[in-house]
Amino acid sequence: MGRSLCCQESVESTNNLAKQLAKQNAPHGLLIISEEQTGGKGRIGRGWASPKSKGLWLSVLLRPNLLPQDAPKSTLLAAVAVCQAVNTVAGVQAKIKWPNDILLNGKKLVGILSEMGAEYGKLNYVVIGIGLNTNAERQDFPTDVQDIAISLHQAATKEFSRDEVLAEILWQMEKLVEEAETKGFASILEQWRKMNCTTGNKVKVIAQDETYLGKALDIDETGMLIVERENGVIDKVVAGDVSIRYAE
Ligand code: BTN
């Protein structure tokens, strides 16, 4: 991971650039990183504030040997890699909130947006976009997220070397991709389960057409969240357009 590298001062979105390069045959493992993004994208059509030099705004291009419907596995793998990397470098206890947010002290430290290119049942590429708040202060975040976002600097009150965090993320990703290829995906799922803070909790599922309460039981082998509704019906929730809140 990152053995091919594209470093930018400013881009609209590293994910957009990664998708463009993917269509021009860029290799598996290509890293695109930028000091700032002028149009950073979040999940569910949201934006992602990416102030200059305050975080790691990057995308990794993967060409996994998976069917399109299994592409979410790459996102789960990335969440495990990033969570592991952050905990190793900063000595903290970050957790994964389904599907792929990384929380520290209950606030959002990392967001992951994956996008794929597929045709005729064949997965061409997956772009894993990672936004990690390393050295941002409260005022660097947009006002509407100041109470729910956190940076490593805020949590540990010291400056973090973005190079060090980045190197660890790439190393963990490389290790996990190899592990998935040799041992199968079950071992990645097991690590995801250990690092997550969603299963076992009451959640509010906010989908496009309905909102309901339930209990998050587990994730299945493709990364769907298994939720028991209050009426006892068991649902499988696809990450795509859904947002999850913790419920009392
Ligand atoms: C989320 O909504 O939680 C996902 C945020 C993903 C942000 C990252 S920053 C690098 C990459 N480029 C983008 O435009 N978005 C992702």
mmCIF file of C-alpha atoms and ligand atoms in Angstrom:
data_model
loop_
_atom_site.group_PDB
_atom_site.id
_atom_site.type_symbol
_atom_site.label_atom_id
_atom_site.label_comp_id
_atom_site.label_asym_id
_atom_site.label_seq_id
_atom_site.Cartn_x
_atom_site.Cartn_y
_atom_site.Cartn_z
ATOM 1 C CA MET A 1 0.000 0.000 0.000
ATOM 2 C CA GLY A 2 1.333 3.427 -0.915
ATOM 3 C CA ARG A 3 4.203 2.098 -3.022
ATOM 4 C CA SER A 4 2.701 4.212 -5.826
ATOM 5 C CA LEU A 5 2.101 7.688 -4.550
ATOM 6 C CA CYS A 6 0.322 10.837 -5.685
ATOM 7 C CA CYS A 7 0.837 13.814 -3.320
ATOM 8 C CA GLN A 8 -1.145 16.998 -3.866
ATOM 9 C CA GLU A 9 -1.233 20.455 -2.246
ATOM 10 C CA SER A 10 -4.941 20.884 -2.887
ATOM 11 C CA VAL A 11 -7.601 18.784 -4.612
ATOM 12 C CA GLU A 12 -11.369 18.834 -4.701
ATOM 13 C CA SER A 13 -11.561 15.286 -3.303
ATOM 14 C CA THR A 14 -8.880 12.594 -3.141
ATOM 15 C CA ASN A 15 -11.640 10.032 -3.833
ATOM 16 C CA ASN A 16 -12.557 11.768 -7.098
ATOM 17 C CA LEU A 17 -8.924 11.886 -8.183
ATOM 18 C CA ALA A 18 -8.473 8.222 -7.206
ATOM 19 C CA LYS A 19 -11.497 7.179 -9.282
ATOM 20 C CA GLN A 20 -10.171 9.161 -12.250
ATOM 21 C CA LEU A 21 -6.748 7.474 -11.958
ATOM 22 C CA ALA A 22 -8.383 4.059 -11.438
ATOM 23 C CA LYS A 23 -10.070 4.438 -14.825
ATOM 24 C CA GLN A 24 -6.620 5.152 -16.310
ATOM 25 C CA ASN A 25 -5.305 1.809 -15.019
ATOM 26 C CA ALA A 26 -3.575 3.085 -11.882
ATOM 27 C CA PRO A 27 -2.187 0.182 -9.802
ATOM 28 C CA HIS A 28 -3.565 -1.591 -6.733
ATOM 29 C CA GLY A 29 -2.263 0.112 -3.603
ATOM 30 C CA LEU A 30 -1.957 3.614 -5.107
ATOM 31 C CA LEU A 31 -2.098 6.280 -2.393
ATOM 32 C CA ILE A 32 -3.495 9.733 -3.120
ATOM 33 C CA ILE A 33 -2.998 12.273 -0.379
ATOM 34 C CA SER A 34 -3.601 15.991 -0.225
ATOM 35 C CA GLU A 35 -2.823 18.785 2.243
ATOM 36 C CA GLU A 36 -6.364 20.054 1.782
ATOM 37 C CA GLN A 37 -9.591 19.217 -0.031
ATOM 38 C CA THR A 38 -11.828 21.934 -1.381
ATOM 39 C CA GLY A 39 -14.819 19.610 -1.842
ATOM 40 C CA GLY A 40 -14.192 16.718 0.568
ATOM 41 C CA LYS A 41 -17.044 14.213 0.467
ATOM 42 C CA GLY A 42 -18.649 12.388 3.382
ATOM 43 C CA ARG A 43 -21.149 9.538 3.464
ATOM 44 C CA ILE A 44 -24.802 9.997 2.505
ATOM 45 C CA GLY A 45 -24.088 13.052 0.351
ATOM 46 C CA ARG A 46 -22.571 15.020 3.223
ATOM 47 C CA GLY A 47 -19.408 17.117 2.988
ATOM 48 C CA TRP A 48 -16.161 16.527 4.831
ATOM 49 C CA ALA A 49 -14.208 19.511 6.168
ATOM 50 C CA SER A 50 -10.554 19.037 5.239
ATOM 51 C CA PRO A 51 -8.616 22.077 6.478
ATOM 52 C CA LYS A 52 -5.060 22.561 5.227
ATOM 53 C CA SER A 53 -2.466 20.425 7.045
ATOM 54 C CA LYS A 54 -4.799 19.654 9.980
ATOM 55 C CA GLY A 55 -5.437 16.036 9.119
ATOM 56 C CA LEU A 56 -4.797 13.112 6.833
ATOM 57 C CA TRP A 57 -7.029 13.361 3.768
ATOM 58 C CA LEU A 58 -6.261 10.376 1.602
ATOM 59 C CA SER A 59 -7.555 7.644 -0.678
ATOM 60 C CA VAL A 60 -6.154 4.200 -1.329
ATOM 61 C CA LEU A 61 -6.980 2.399 -4.558
ATOM 62 C CA LEU A 62 -7.634 -1.325 -4.168
ATOM 63 C CA ARG A 63 -8.227 -3.886 -6.875
ATOM 64 C CA PRO A 64 -9.449 -6.785 -4.750
ATOM 65 C CA ASN A 65 -10.397 -10.144 -6.139
ATOM 66 C CA LEU A 66 -14.014 -9.819 -4.948
ATOM 67 C CA LEU A 67 -17.494 -9.770 -6.421
ATOM 68 C CA PRO A 68 -19.145 -6.305 -6.445
ATOM 69 C CA GLN A 69 -21.540 -7.357 -3.665
ATOM 70 C CA ASP A 70 -18.554 -8.173 -1.452
ATOM 71 C CA ALA A 71 -16.912 -4.756 -1.901
ATOM 72 C CA PRO A 72 -18.016 -3.643 1.630
ATOM 73 C CA LYS A 73 -15.509 -6.153 2.980
ATOM 74 C CA SER A 74 -12.736 -3.798 1.833
ATOM 75 C CA THR A 75 -14.296 -1.017 3.901
ATOM 76 C CA LEU A 76 -14.477 -3.190 7.016
ATOM 77 C CA LEU A 77 -10.853 -4.139 6.500
ATOM 78 C CA ALA A 78 -9.873 -0.480 6.162
ATOM 79 C CA ALA A 79 -11.725 0.422 9.367
ATOM 80 C CA VAL A 80 -9.845 -2.283 11.272
ATOM 81 C CA ALA A 81 -6.521 -1.120 9.802
ATOM 82 C CA VAL A 82 -7.091 2.546 10.650
ATOM 83 C CA CYS A 83 -8.399 1.821 14.154
ATOM 84 C CA GLN A 84 -5.451 -0.453 14.870
ATOM 85 C CA ALA A 85 -3.003 2.130 13.485
ATOM 86 C CA VAL A 86 -4.406 4.990 15.554
ATOM 87 C CA ASN A 87 -4.388 2.927 18.733
ATOM 88 C CA THR A 88 -0.805 1.804 18.116
ATOM 89 C CA VAL A 89 0.638 5.233 17.297
ATOM 90 C CA ALA A 90 -1.315 7.328 19.801
ATOM 91 C CA GLY A 91 -1.760 4.772 22.578
ATOM 92 C CA VAL A 92 -5.525 5.404 22.668
ATOM 93 C CA GLN A 93 -8.585 3.137 22.642
ATOM 94 C CA ALA A 94 -10.451 4.185 19.504
ATOM 95 C CA LYS A 95 -13.436 2.043 18.488
ATOM 96 C CA ILE A 96 -15.273 1.353 15.246
ATOM 97 C CA LYS A 97 -18.875 2.495 14.952
ATOM 98 C CA TRP A 98 -20.712 0.565 12.239
ATOM 99 C CA PRO A 99 -20.186 0.746 9.375
ATOM 100 C CA ASN A 100 -16.889 2.554 9.365
ATOM 101 C CA ASP A 101 -16.607 5.582 11.609
ATOM 102 C CA ILE A 102 -13.828 5.574 14.131
ATOM 103 C CA LEU A 103 -14.717 7.117 17.451
ATOM 104 C CA LEU A 104 -12.497 8.302 20.250
ATOM 105 C CA ASN A 105 -14.064 9.291 23.569
ATOM 106 C CA GLY A 106 -17.430 8.913 21.830
ATOM 107 C CA LYS A 107 -16.575 11.532 19.173
ATOM 108 C CA LYS A 108 -15.724 11.093 15.520
ATOM 109 C CA LEU A 109 -12.004 10.886 14.810
ATOM 110 C CA VAL A 110 -12.061 9.230 11.379
ATOM 111 C CA GLY A 111 -14.573 8.932 8.556
ATOM 112 C CA ILE A 112 -14.240 6.422 5.744
ATOM 113 C CA LEU A 113 -15.987 6.738 2.395
ATOM 114 C CA SER A 114 -15.538 3.904 -0.061
ATOM 115 C CA GLU A 115 -16.605 4.041 -3.662
ATOM 116 C CA MET A 116 -16.340 1.300 -6.240
ATOM 117 C CA GLY A 117 -16.200 0.827 -9.972
ATOM 118 C CA ALA A 118 -17.851 -2.326 -11.306
ATOM 119 C CA GLU A 119 -19.369 -3.615 -14.523
ATOM 120 C CA TYR A 120 -21.065 -6.832 -15.613
ATOM 121 C CA GLY A 121 -20.685 -8.448 -12.208
ATOM 122 C CA LYS A 122 -16.963 -7.653 -12.027
ATOM 123 C CA LEU A 123 -15.396 -5.392 -9.420
ATOM 124 C CA ASN A 124 -12.806 -3.174 -11.114
ATOM 125 C CA TYR A 125 -11.681 -1.150 -8.136
ATOM 126 C CA VAL A 126 -12.534 0.094 -4.674
ATOM 127 C CA VAL A 127 -11.419 3.530 -3.517
ATOM 128 C CA ILE A 128 -11.077 3.763 0.245
ATOM 129 C CA GLY A 129 -11.235 7.422 1.278
ATOM 130 C CA ILE A 130 -9.989 8.147 4.771
ATOM 131 C CA GLY A 131 -10.338 11.431 6.639
ATOM 132 C CA LEU A 132 -8.460 11.447 9.943
ATOM 133 C CA ASN A 133 -8.413 14.496 12.175
ATOM 134 C CA THR A 134 -4.837 14.532 13.438
ATOM 135 C CA ASN A 135 -3.961 18.036 14.595
ATOM 136 C CA ALA A 136 -7.203 20.022 14.281
ATOM 137 C CA GLU A 137 -8.394 22.303 17.088
ATOM 138 C CA ARG A 138 -12.068 22.858 17.898
ATOM 139 C CA GLN A 139 -12.261 26.012 15.730
ATOM 140 C CA ASP A 140 -10.877 24.117 12.712
ATOM 141 C CA PHE A 141 -14.085 22.051 12.527
ATOM 142 C CA PRO A 142 -17.316 23.480 11.051
ATOM 143 C CA THR A 143 -19.504 24.756 13.913
ATOM 144 C CA ASP A 144 -22.152 22.063 13.409
ATOM 145 C CA VAL A 145 -19.658 19.264 14.117
ATOM 146 C CA GLN A 146 -17.493 20.939 16.784
ATOM 147 C CA ASP A 147 -19.241 18.987 19.556
ATOM 148 C CA ILE A 148 -19.180 15.621 17.810
ATOM 149 C CA ALA A 149 -15.746 15.630 16.143
ATOM 150 C CA ILE A 150 -12.371 15.115 17.758
ATOM 151 C CA SER A 151 -8.736 15.120 16.658
ATOM 152 C CA LEU A 152 -5.855 13.048 17.988
ATOM 153 C CA HIS A 153 -4.300 16.286 19.187
ATOM 154 C CA GLN A 154 -7.410 17.188 21.204
ATOM 155 C CA ALA A 155 -7.518 13.735 22.770
ATOM 156 C CA ALA A 156 -3.856 13.392 23.624
ATOM 157 C CA THR A 157 -2.863 17.102 23.873
ATOM 158 C CA LYS A 158 0.239 16.753 21.741
ATOM 159 C CA GLU A 159 1.062 17.162 18.068
ATOM 160 C CA PHE A 160 1.080 13.972 16.017
ATOM 161 C CA SER A 161 3.356 13.289 13.083
ATOM 162 C CA ARG A 162 1.022 12.718 10.176
ATOM 163 C CA ASP A 163 3.792 10.721 8.462
ATOM 164 C CA GLU A 164 3.959 8.307 11.348
ATOM 165 C CA VAL A 165 0.192 7.794 11.492
ATOM 166 C CA LEU A 166 0.025 7.406 7.700
ATOM 167 C CA ALA A 167 2.854 4.862 7.597
ATOM 168 C CA GLU A 168 1.126 2.771 10.268
ATOM 169 C CA ILE A 169 -2.230 2.888 8.427
ATOM 170 C CA LEU A 170 -0.614 1.701 5.190
ATOM 171 C CA TRP A 171 1.326 -1.010 6.999
ATOM 172 C CA GLN A 172 -1.790 -2.281 8.787
ATOM 173 C CA MET A 173 -3.782 -2.248 5.544
ATOM 174 C CA GLU A 174 -1.094 -4.168 3.697
ATOM 175 C CA LYS A 175 -0.921 -6.725 6.503
ATOM 176 C CA LEU A 176 -4.708 -7.207 6.618
ATOM 177 C CA VAL A 177 -5.089 -7.480 2.833
ATOM 178 C CA GLU A 178 -2.485 -10.247 2.873
ATOM 179 C CA GLU A 179 -4.183 -11.897 5.859
ATOM 180 C CA ALA A 180 -7.568 -11.821 4.089
ATOM 181 C CA GLU A 181 -6.011 -13.379 0.995
ATOM 182 C CA THR A 182 -4.241 -16.165 2.862
ATOM 183 C CA LYS A 183 -6.535 -16.917 5.819
ATOM 184 C CA GLY A 184 -9.880 -15.725 4.470
ATOM 185 C CA PHE A 185 -12.067 -12.854 5.596
ATOM 186 C CA ALA A 186 -13.290 -14.445 8.836
ATOM 187 C CA SER A 187 -10.193 -13.338 10.713
ATOM 188 C CA ILE A 188 -10.753 -9.697 9.657
ATOM 189 C CA LEU A 189 -14.380 -9.896 10.782
ATOM 190 C CA GLU A 190 -13.258 -11.250 14.132
ATOM 191 C CA GLN A 191 -10.960 -8.227 14.605
ATOM 192 C CA TRP A 192 -13.731 -5.854 13.525
ATOM 193 C CA ARG A 193 -16.049 -7.397 16.122
ATOM 194 C CA LYS A 194 -13.465 -6.909 18.876
ATOM 195 C CA MET A 195 -12.897 -3.256 17.954
ATOM 196 C CA ASN A 196 -16.501 -2.181 17.402
ATOM 197 C CA CYS A 197 -18.717 -0.230 19.783
ATOM 198 C CA THR A 198 -22.051 -0.741 17.976
ATOM 199 C CA THR A 199 -23.068 -4.354 18.508
ATOM 200 C CA GLY A 200 -24.820 -5.043 21.789
ATOM 201 C CA ASN A 201 -26.233 -1.496 21.902
ATOM 202 C CA LYS A 202 -29.657 -0.008 21.315
ATOM 203 C CA VAL A 203 -29.637 1.904 18.038
ATOM 204 C CA LYS A 204 -31.833 4.172 15.975
ATOM 205 C CA VAL A 205 -31.657 3.177 12.309
ATOM 206 C CA ILE A 206 -32.269 6.151 10.023
ATOM 207 C CA ALA A 207 -32.943 4.866 6.506
ATOM 208 C CA GLN A 208 -34.271 6.834 3.523
ATOM 209 C CA ASP A 209 -37.853 5.664 3.951
ATOM 210 C CA GLU A 210 -38.111 4.910 7.684
ATOM 211 C CA THR A 211 -36.552 5.382 11.091
ATOM 212 C CA TYR A 212 -36.804 2.721 13.780
ATOM 213 C CA LEU A 213 -35.342 1.587 17.072
ATOM 214 C CA GLY A 214 -33.721 -1.748 17.705
ATOM 215 C CA LYS A 215 -30.753 -3.562 19.131
ATOM 216 C CA ALA A 216 -27.604 -4.091 17.059
ATOM 217 C CA LEU A 217 -26.805 -7.780 17.384
ATOM 218 C CA ASP A 218 -23.865 -8.458 15.071
ATOM 219 C CA ILE A 219 -22.581 -8.019 11.534
ATOM 220 C CA ASP A 220 -22.881 -10.753 8.941
ATOM 221 C CA GLU A 221 -20.035 -12.046 6.769
ATOM 222 C CA THR A 222 -20.526 -9.256 4.207
ATOM 223 C CA GLY A 223 -20.618 -6.474 6.767
ATOM 224 C CA MET A 224 -24.380 -5.933 6.992
ATOM 225 C CA LEU A 225 -25.586 -4.918 10.453
ATOM 226 C CA ILE A 226 -28.030 -7.369 12.034
ATOM 227 C CA VAL A 227 -30.632 -5.439 14.019
ATOM 228 C CA GLU A 228 -33.466 -6.777 16.141
ATOM 229 C CA ARG A 229 -36.382 -4.374 15.874
ATOM 230 C CA GLU A 230 -38.400 -3.601 18.989
ATOM 231 C CA ASN A 231 -41.145 -5.918 17.679
ATOM 232 C CA GLY A 232 -38.662 -8.794 17.515
ATOM 233 C CA VAL A 233 -38.235 -8.808 13.726
ATOM 234 C CA ILE A 234 -34.627 -9.320 12.640
ATOM 235 C CA ASP A 235 -33.354 -6.951 9.929
ATOM 236 C CA LYS A 236 -30.167 -6.767 7.951
ATOM 237 C CA VAL A 237 -29.061 -3.216 7.316
ATOM 238 C CA VAL A 238 -26.850 -2.314 4.320
ATOM 239 C CA ALA A 239 -24.353 0.448 4.985
ATOM 240 C CA GLY A 240 -25.143 2.497 1.847
ATOM 241 C CA ASP A 241 -27.634 5.192 2.809
ATOM 242 C CA VAL A 242 -28.220 4.409 6.439
ATOM 243 C CA SER A 243 -27.181 6.342 9.480
ATOM 244 C CA ILE A 244 -27.058 4.861 12.975
ATOM 245 C CA ARG A 245 -27.462 6.724 16.264
ATOM 246 C CA TYR A 246 -27.153 5.292 19.718
ATOM 247 C CA ALA A 247 -30.477 5.171 21.509
ATOM 248 C CA GLU A 248 -31.085 5.183 25.282
HETATM 249 C C1 BTN B 1 -17.891 10.091 6.473
HETATM 250 O O1 BTN B 1 -18.906 10.712 6.129
HETATM 251 O O2 BTN B 1 -17.757 9.709 7.633
HETATM 252 C C2 BTN B 1 -16.819 9.745 5.473
HETATM 253 C C3 BTN B 1 -15.796 10.835 5.349
HETATM 254 C C4 BTN B 1 -14.665 10.486 4.375
HETATM 255 C C5 BTN B 1 -13.715 11.634 4.171
HETATM 256 C C6 BTN B 1 -12.527 11.250 3.333
HETATM 257 S S1 BTN B 1 -11.286 12.487 3.305
HETATM 258 C C7 BTN B 1 -10.440 11.672 2.025
HETATM 259 C C8 BTN B 1 -11.481 11.102 1.088
HETATM 260 N N1 BTN B 1 -11.853 12.080 0.065
HETATM 261 C C9 BTN B 1 -13.113 12.494 0.193
HETATM 262 O O3 BTN B 1 -13.668 13.344 -0.521
HETATM 263 N N2 BTN B 1 -13.694 11.883 1.256
HETATM 264 C C10 BTN B 1 -12.793 10.933 1.881
#
